[in-house]
CSV table of C-alpha atoms in Angstrom, one decimal:
chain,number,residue,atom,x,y,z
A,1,UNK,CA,47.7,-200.2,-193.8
A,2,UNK,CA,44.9,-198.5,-192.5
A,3,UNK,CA,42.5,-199.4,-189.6
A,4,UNK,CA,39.5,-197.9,-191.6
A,5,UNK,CA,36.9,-200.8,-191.6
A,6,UNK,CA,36.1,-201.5,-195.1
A,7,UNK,CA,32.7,-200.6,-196.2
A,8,UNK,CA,31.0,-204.3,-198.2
A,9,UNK,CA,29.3,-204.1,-201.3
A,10,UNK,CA,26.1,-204.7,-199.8
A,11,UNK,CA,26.4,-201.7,-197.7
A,12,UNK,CA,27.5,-199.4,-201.0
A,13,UNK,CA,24.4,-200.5,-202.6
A,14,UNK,CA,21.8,-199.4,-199.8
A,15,UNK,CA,24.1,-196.6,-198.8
A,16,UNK,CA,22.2,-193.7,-200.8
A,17,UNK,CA,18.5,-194.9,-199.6
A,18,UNK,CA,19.6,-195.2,-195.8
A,19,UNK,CA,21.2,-191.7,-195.6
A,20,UNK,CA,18.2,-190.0,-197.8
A,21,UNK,CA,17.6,-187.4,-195.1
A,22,UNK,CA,21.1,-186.4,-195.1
A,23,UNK,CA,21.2,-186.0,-198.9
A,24,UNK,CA,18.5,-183.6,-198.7
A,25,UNK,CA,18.3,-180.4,-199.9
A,26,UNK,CA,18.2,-178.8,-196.3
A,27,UNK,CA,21.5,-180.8,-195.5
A,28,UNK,CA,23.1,-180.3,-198.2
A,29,UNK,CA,22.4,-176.5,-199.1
A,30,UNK,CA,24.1,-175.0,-196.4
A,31,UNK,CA,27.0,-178.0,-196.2
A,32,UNK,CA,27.7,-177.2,-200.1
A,33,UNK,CA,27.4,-173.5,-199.3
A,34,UNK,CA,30.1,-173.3,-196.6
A,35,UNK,CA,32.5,-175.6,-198.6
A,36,UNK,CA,32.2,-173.5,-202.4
A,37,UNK,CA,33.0,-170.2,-200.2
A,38,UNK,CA,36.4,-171.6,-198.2
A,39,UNK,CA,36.6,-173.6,-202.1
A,40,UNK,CA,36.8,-170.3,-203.7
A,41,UNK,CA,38.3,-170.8,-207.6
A,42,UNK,CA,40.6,-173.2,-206.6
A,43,UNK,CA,40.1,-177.0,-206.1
A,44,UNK,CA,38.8,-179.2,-203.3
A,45,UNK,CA,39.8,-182.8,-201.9
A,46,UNK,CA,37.1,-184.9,-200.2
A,47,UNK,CA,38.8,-187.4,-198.0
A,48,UNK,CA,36.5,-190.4,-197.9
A,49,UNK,CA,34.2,-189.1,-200.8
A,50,UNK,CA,32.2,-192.5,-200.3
A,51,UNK,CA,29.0,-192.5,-203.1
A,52,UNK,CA,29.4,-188.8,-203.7
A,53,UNK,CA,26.9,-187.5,-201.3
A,54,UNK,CA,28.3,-184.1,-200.8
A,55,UNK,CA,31.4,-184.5,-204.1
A,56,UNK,CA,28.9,-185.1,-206.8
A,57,UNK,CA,26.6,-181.9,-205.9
A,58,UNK,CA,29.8,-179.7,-205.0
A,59,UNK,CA,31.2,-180.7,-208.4
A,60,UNK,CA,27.7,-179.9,-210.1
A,61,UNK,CA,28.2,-176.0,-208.1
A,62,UNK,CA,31.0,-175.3,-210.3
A,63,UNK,CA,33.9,-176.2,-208.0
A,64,UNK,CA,36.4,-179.5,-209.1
A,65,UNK,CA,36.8,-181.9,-206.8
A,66,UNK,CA,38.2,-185.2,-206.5
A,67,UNK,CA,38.6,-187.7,-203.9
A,68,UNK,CA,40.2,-190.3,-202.2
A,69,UNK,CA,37.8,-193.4,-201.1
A,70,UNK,CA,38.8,-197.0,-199.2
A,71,UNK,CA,36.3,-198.9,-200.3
A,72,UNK,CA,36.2,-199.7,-204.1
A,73,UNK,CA,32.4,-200.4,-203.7
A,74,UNK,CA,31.3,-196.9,-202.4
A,75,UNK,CA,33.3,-195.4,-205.4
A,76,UNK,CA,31.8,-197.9,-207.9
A,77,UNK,CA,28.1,-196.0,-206.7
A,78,UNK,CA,30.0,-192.5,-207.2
A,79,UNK,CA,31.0,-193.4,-210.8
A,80,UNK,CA,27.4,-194.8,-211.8
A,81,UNK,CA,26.5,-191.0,-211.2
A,82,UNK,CA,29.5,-188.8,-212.3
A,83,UNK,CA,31.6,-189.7,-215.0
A,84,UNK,CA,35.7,-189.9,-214.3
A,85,UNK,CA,37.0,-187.5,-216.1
A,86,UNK,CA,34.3,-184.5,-214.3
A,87,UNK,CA,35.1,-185.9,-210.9
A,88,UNK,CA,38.4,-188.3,-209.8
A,89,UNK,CA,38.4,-190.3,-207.6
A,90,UNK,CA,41.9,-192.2,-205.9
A,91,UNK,CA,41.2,-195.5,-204.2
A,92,UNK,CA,43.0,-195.3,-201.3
A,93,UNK,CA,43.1,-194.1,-197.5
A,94,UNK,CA,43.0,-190.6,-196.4
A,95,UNK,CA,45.9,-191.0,-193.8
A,96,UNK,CA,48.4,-191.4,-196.4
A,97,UNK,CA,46.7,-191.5,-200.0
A,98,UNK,CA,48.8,-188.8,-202.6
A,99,UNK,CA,46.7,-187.5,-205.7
A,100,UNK,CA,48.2,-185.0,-207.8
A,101,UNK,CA,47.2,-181.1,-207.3
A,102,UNK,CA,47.3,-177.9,-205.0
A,103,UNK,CA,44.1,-177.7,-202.8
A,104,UNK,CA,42.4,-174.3,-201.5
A,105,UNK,CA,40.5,-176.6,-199.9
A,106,UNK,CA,40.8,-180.6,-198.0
A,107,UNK,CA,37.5,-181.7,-196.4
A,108,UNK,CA,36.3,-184.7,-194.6
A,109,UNK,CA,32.5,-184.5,-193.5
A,110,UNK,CA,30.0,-187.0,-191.6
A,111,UNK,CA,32.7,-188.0,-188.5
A,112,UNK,CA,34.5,-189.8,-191.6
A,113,UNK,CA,37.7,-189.4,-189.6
A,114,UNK,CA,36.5,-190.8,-186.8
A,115,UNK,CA,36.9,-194.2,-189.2
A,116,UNK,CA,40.3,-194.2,-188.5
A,117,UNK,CA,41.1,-196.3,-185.1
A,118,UNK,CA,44.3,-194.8,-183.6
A,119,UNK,CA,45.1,-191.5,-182.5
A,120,UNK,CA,48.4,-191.8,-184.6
A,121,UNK,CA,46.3,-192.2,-188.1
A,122,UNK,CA,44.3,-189.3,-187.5
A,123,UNK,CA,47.3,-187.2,-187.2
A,124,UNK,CA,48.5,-188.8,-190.4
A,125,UNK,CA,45.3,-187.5,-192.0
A,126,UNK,CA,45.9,-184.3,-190.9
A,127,UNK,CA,49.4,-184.1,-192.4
A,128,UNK,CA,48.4,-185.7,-195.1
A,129,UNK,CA,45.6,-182.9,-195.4
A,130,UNK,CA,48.3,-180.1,-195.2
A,131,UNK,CA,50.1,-182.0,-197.9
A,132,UNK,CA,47.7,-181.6,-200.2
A,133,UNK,CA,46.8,-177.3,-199.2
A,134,UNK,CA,48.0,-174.7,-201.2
A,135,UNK,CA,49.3,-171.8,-198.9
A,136,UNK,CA,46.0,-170.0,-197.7
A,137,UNK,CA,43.9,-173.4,-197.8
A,138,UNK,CA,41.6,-174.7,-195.9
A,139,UNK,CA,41.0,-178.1,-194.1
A,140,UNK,CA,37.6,-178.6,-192.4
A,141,UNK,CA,36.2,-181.4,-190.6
A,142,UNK,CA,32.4,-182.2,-189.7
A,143,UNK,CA,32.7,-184.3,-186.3
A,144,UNK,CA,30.4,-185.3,-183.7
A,145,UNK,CA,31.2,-184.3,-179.8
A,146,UNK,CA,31.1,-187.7,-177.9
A,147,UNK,CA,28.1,-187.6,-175.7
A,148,UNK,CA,29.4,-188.7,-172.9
A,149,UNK,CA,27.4,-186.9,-170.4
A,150,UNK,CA,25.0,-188.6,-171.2
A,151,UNK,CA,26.4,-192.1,-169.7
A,152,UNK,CA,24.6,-192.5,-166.3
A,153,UNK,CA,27.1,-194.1,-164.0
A,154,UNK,CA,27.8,-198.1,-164.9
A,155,UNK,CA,26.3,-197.6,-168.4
A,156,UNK,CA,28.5,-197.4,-171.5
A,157,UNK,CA,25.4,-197.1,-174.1
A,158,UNK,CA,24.0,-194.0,-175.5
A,159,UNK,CA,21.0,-194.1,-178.0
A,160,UNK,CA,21.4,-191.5,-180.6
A,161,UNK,CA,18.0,-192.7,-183.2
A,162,UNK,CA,14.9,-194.3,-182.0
A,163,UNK,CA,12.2,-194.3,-184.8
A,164,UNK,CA,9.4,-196.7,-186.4
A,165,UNK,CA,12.3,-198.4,-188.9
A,166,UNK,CA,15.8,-198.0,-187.0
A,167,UNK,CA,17.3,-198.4,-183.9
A,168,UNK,CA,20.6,-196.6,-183.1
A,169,UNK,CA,23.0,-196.6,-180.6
A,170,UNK,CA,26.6,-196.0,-179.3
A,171,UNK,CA,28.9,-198.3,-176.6
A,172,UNK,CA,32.0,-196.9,-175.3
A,173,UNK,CA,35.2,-198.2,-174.3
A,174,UNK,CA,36.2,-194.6,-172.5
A,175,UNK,CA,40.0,-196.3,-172.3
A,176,UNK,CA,40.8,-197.3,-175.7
A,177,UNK,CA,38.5,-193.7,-177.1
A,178,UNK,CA,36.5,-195.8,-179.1
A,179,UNK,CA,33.1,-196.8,-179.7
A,180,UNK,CA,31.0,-199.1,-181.9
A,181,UNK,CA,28.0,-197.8,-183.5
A,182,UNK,CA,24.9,-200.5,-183.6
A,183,UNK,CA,22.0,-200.4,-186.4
A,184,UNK,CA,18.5,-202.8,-185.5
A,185,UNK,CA,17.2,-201.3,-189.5
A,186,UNK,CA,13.7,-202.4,-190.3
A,187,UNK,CA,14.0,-203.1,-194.4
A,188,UNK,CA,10.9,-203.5,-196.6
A,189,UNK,CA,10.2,-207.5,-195.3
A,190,UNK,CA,9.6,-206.3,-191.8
A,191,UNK,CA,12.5,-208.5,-191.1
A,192,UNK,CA,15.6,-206.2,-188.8
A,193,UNK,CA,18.6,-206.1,-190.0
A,194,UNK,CA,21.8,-206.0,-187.7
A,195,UNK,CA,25.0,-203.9,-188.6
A,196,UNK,CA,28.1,-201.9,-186.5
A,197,UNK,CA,30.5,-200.0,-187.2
A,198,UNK,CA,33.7,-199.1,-185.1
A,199,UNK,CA,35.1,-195.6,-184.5
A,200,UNK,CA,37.9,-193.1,-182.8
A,201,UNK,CA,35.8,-190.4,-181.1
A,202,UNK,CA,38.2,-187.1,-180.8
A,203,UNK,CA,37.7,-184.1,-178.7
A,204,UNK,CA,37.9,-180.5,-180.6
A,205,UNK,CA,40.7,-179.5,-178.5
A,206,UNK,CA,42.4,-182.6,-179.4
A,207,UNK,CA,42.0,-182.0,-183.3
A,208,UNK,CA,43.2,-178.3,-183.1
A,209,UNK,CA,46.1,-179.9,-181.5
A,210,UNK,CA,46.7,-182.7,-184.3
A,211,UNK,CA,46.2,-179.6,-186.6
A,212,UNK,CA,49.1,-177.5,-185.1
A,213,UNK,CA,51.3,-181.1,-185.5
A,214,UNK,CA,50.4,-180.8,-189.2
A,215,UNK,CA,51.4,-176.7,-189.1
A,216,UNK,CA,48.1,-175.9,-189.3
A,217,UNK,CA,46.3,-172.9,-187.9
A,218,UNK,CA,42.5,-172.6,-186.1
A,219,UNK,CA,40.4,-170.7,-188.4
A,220,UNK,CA,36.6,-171.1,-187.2
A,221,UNK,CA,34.3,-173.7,-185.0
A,222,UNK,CA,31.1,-173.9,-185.4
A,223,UNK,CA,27.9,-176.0,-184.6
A,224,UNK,CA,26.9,-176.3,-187.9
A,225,UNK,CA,26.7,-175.8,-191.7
A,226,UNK,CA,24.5,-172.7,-190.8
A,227,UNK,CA,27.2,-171.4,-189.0
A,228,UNK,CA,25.5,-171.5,-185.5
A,229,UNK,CA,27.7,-170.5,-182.3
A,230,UNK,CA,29.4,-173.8,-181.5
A,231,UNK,CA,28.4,-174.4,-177.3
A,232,UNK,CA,28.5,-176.6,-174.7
A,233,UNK,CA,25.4,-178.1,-175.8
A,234,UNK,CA,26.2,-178.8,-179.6
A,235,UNK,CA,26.2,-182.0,-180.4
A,236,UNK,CA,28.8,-181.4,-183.4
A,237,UNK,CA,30.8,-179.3,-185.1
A,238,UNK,CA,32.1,-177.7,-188.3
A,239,UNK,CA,36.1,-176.8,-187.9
A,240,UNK,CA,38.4,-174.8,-190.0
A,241,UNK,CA,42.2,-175.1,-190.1
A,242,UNK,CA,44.5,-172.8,-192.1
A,243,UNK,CA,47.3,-173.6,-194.1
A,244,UNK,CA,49.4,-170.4,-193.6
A,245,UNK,CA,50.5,-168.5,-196.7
């Protein structure tokens, strides 16, 4: 059983039109880029392939993918764009979800890990990740770095999106490594709309760690799809674990 929250209907459905600027092309070019390289000829595993944002145009480059997804409704969206048989998809949860095949490449993008609520499942995805590499693959994550420096003292909010039609912000619980992710969204009434979401923030050094539990190796960090230097001031990054040959 899985601690993943389970993504409603109702959130499948508006999914695609709330995350429009991350399914554009200047997202999604260099994201699809990176992932077709470490892909190479071989074949690729989203973890958490939700609607298809990033599967559906990596499948459409030339590279076969298939994924695993939790929520029944997200994968209902994906299939309304992608018929089965170009692009499979497993319901199931990352952490410990089997789907037939060798991998040259795992990947789980958007902080999608950061889904799973215990330290002990997101080891399980990574071993479940290694699983599913061929010798020479490649897992790679795309996670957030918890802002925490931004927390004056007392405060355990941190806004990450204030614009004309949404609200966004993050509370802590700096015990438990957890935070809950609050939407005010403005929809076409005027009327706001209220939604969280609950998450397991996770430090690089901590995932490199749950990496060499799952035997495998550090390959590359960096802050972005573009490849940019990964610092002390990015606010993400893109990480590459090797399965060794």
């Amino acid at each position: 059983m899985t601690s993943s929250e389970l993504w409603t209907r109702a959130t499948a459905e508006r999914y695609d039109v709330e995350e429009t600027e991350m399914s554009s092309a200047a997202v999604l070019g260099p994201t699809l880029a990176f992932l077709a390289e470490l892909a190479g000829d071989g074949l690729a595993l989203e973890f958490a392939i939700g609607t298809g944002r990033v599967g559906v145009p990596l499948r459409e480059r030339g590279v076969p993918v298939t994924g695993i997804e939790l929520s029944e409704h997200m994968a209902a969206v994906l299939r309304s764009k992608i018929d089965e048989d170009a692009l499979p998809v497993v319901i199931g949860d990352m952490a410990t979800t089997v789907v037939p095949g060798e991998f040259t490449l795992v990947y789980l993008v958007y902080n999608t890990i950061s889904n799973l609520l215990t330290q002990e499942e997101q080891v399980e995805c990574f071993l479940n990740a290694a699983r599913h590499l061929a010798p020479g693959g490649r897992f790679v994550i795309e996670l957030g770095v918890p802002p925490l420096r931004f927390l004056p003292p007392g405060q355990v909010a941190v806004p990450f999106d204030v614009s004309e039609r949404h609200l966004g912000f993050d509370t802590f619980d700096l015990i438990e490594q957890t935070l809950v992710s609050h939407h005010l969204t403005r929809d076409g009434d005027g009327r706001y709309r209220r939604d969280n979401s609950r998450h397991r923030y996770a430090w690089p050094a901590e995932l490199d760690l749950m990496a060499r539990i799952a035997g495998l190796e550090p390959e590359r960090r960096v802050g972005d799809w573009d490849g940019a230097p990964f610092t002390q001031e990015s606010a993400k990054h893109v990480s590459v674990w090797r399965k060794p040959a």
